[in-house]
Coordinates of C-alpha atoms in Angstrom, one line a residue:
M3 CA 73.9 127.9 121.0
A4 CA 74.8 131.6 119.2
T5 CA 78.4 131.9 120.9
M6 CA 79.1 127.7 119.3
L7 CA 77.7 128.6 115.9
N8 CA 80.3 131.9 116.3
G9 CA 82.7 129.6 116.7
A10 CA 82.1 127.1 114.4
A11 CA 81.9 129.4 111.5
V12 CA 85.9 129.3 111.8
M13 CA 86.3 125.7 111.7
D14 CA 87.3 123.3 109.1
A15 CA 86.4 120.2 110.5
A16 CA 84.5 119.2 114.2
L17 CA 85.3 116.3 116.9
L18 CA 81.5 115.2 118.0
L19 CA 82.5 113.8 121.5
I20 CA 80.3 112.0 123.2
A21 CA 80.1 110.3 126.6
S22 CA 79.9 106.5 126.2
N23 CA 77.8 106.0 130.0
E24 CA 75.2 107.7 129.1
P25 CA 72.4 107.6 126.2
C26 CA 72.7 108.9 123.4
P27 CA 72.2 111.4 122.1
Q28 CA 72.2 113.9 125.2
P29 CA 70.4 117.6 124.6
Q30 CA 73.8 119.0 124.4
T31 CA 75.1 116.3 121.5
S32 CA 71.7 117.1 119.3
E33 CA 73.1 121.0 119.6
H34 CA 76.3 120.1 118.7
L35 CA 75.3 118.4 115.8
A36 CA 72.8 121.2 115.0
A37 CA 75.8 123.7 114.8
V38 CA 78.1 120.8 112.4
E39 CA 75.0 120.9 110.2
I40 CA 74.1 124.6 109.6
M41 CA 78.7 124.9 109.0
R42 CA 77.7 122.2 106.1
L43 CA 81.3 120.4 107.8
K44 CA 82.5 117.9 105.4
Y45 CA 85.0 116.4 108.1
I46 CA 84.0 115.0 111.2
I47 CA 85.2 112.5 113.7
I48 CA 82.4 110.9 116.3
L49 CA 84.7 110.3 119.5
Q50 CA 82.7 107.6 121.9
N51 CA 84.5 109.0 125.1
K52 CA 84.7 107.4 129.0
I53 CA 85.0 103.4 127.1
D54 CA 86.6 102.6 130.0
L55 CA 84.0 103.0 132.2
I56 CA 81.5 101.0 130.8
K57 CA 81.0 97.3 129.6
E58 CA 81.7 95.9 125.8
S59 CA 77.8 95.1 125.4
Q60 CA 77.0 98.7 126.3
A61 CA 79.3 100.2 123.7
R62 CA 78.1 98.7 121.4
E63 CA 74.1 99.0 121.8
Q64 CA 75.5 103.1 122.2
Y65 CA 77.5 103.2 119.1
D66 CA 74.2 101.6 117.3
Q67 CA 72.3 104.5 118.9
I68 CA 75.1 106.7 117.5
L69 CA 74.1 105.4 114.4
Q70 CA 70.8 105.9 114.5
F71 CA 71.3 109.4 115.8
I72 CA 73.6 110.3 113.1
K73 CA 71.9 108.8 110.1
G74 CA 70.4 111.5 107.8
T75 CA 72.9 113.9 108.6
V76 CA 76.1 115.6 107.5
A77 CA 77.8 112.8 109.9
E78 CA 76.5 109.9 108.3
G79 CA 79.4 107.6 107.3
A80 CA 81.7 109.9 109.8
P81 CA 84.1 107.4 112.0
V82 CA 83.0 106.5 115.1
V83 CA 86.7 105.9 116.9
P84 CA 86.1 104.5 121.0
I85 CA 88.4 106.2 123.5
S86 CA 89.1 106.9 126.6
A87 CA 90.6 110.5 127.2
Q88 CA 91.6 109.6 130.4
L89 CA 93.7 107.0 129.6
K90 CA 95.0 108.1 126.3
Y91 CA 93.0 105.3 124.8
N92 CA 93.1 105.6 121.1
I93 CA 94.0 108.7 121.4
D94 CA 96.7 108.3 118.7
V95 CA 93.9 107.0 116.1
V96 CA 92.6 110.1 116.8
C97 CA 95.8 112.2 116.1
D98 CA 96.9 110.2 113.2
Y99 CA 93.4 110.3 111.5
I100 CA 93.0 113.9 111.9
V101 CA 96.9 113.9 110.4
N102 CA 96.1 111.9 107.3
H103 CA 92.8 112.3 106.5
I104 CA 91.6 116.1 107.1
P105 CA 93.1 118.6 104.8
V106 CA 94.4 121.8 105.6
P107 CA 92.3 124.3 103.3
I108 CA 94.8 126.9 101.7
R109 CA 94.2 130.5 103.3
D110 CA 93.8 133.6 100.8
F111 CA 95.2 135.8 103.2
T112 CA 95.0 139.0 100.3
S113 CA 91.1 139.1 99.9
A114 CA 89.3 141.5 101.8
P115 CA 87.9 139.0 105.3
R116 CA 84.4 138.1 105.4
L117 CA 82.2 137.7 108.6
I118 CA 79.1 135.7 109.3
G119 CA 77.3 137.7 112.1
M120 CA 74.5 135.9 114.0
S121 CA 72.4 137.5 117.5
S122 CA 70.0 135.5 119.6
L123 CA 67.5 139.2 118.9
S124 CA 67.6 138.1 115.1
A125 CA 64.4 136.2 115.6
C126 CA 62.7 139.0 116.5
F127 CA 63.0 141.1 114.0
Y128 CA 61.9 140.8 110.9
F129 CA 64.3 142.3 107.5

């Protein structure tokens, strides 16, 4: 998880990918949502992937699972987009949402850089 959080430190938004042919949440999905929570990302899109592999009733059932899973988190209220990455179904919708709803932050390249450091050993030491 430390590697994921180091990468998340430079993110402005998150795409939370959930396989629609598996129950939600899976352990890794919970970890990824925890990372989004830690980083306090404001812009999140939830992608309900592999929608082509299940029936509509299963997709609706999992959609309800997703809403329950994100309730009370920074992801609550985020759009849930059913997609098939393999078939490129709704990928245009995702791209359109990113372009039109997620602002590009102004970068300050003149200030001193900031570093967020994390170590799995930090839990072993008291500072």
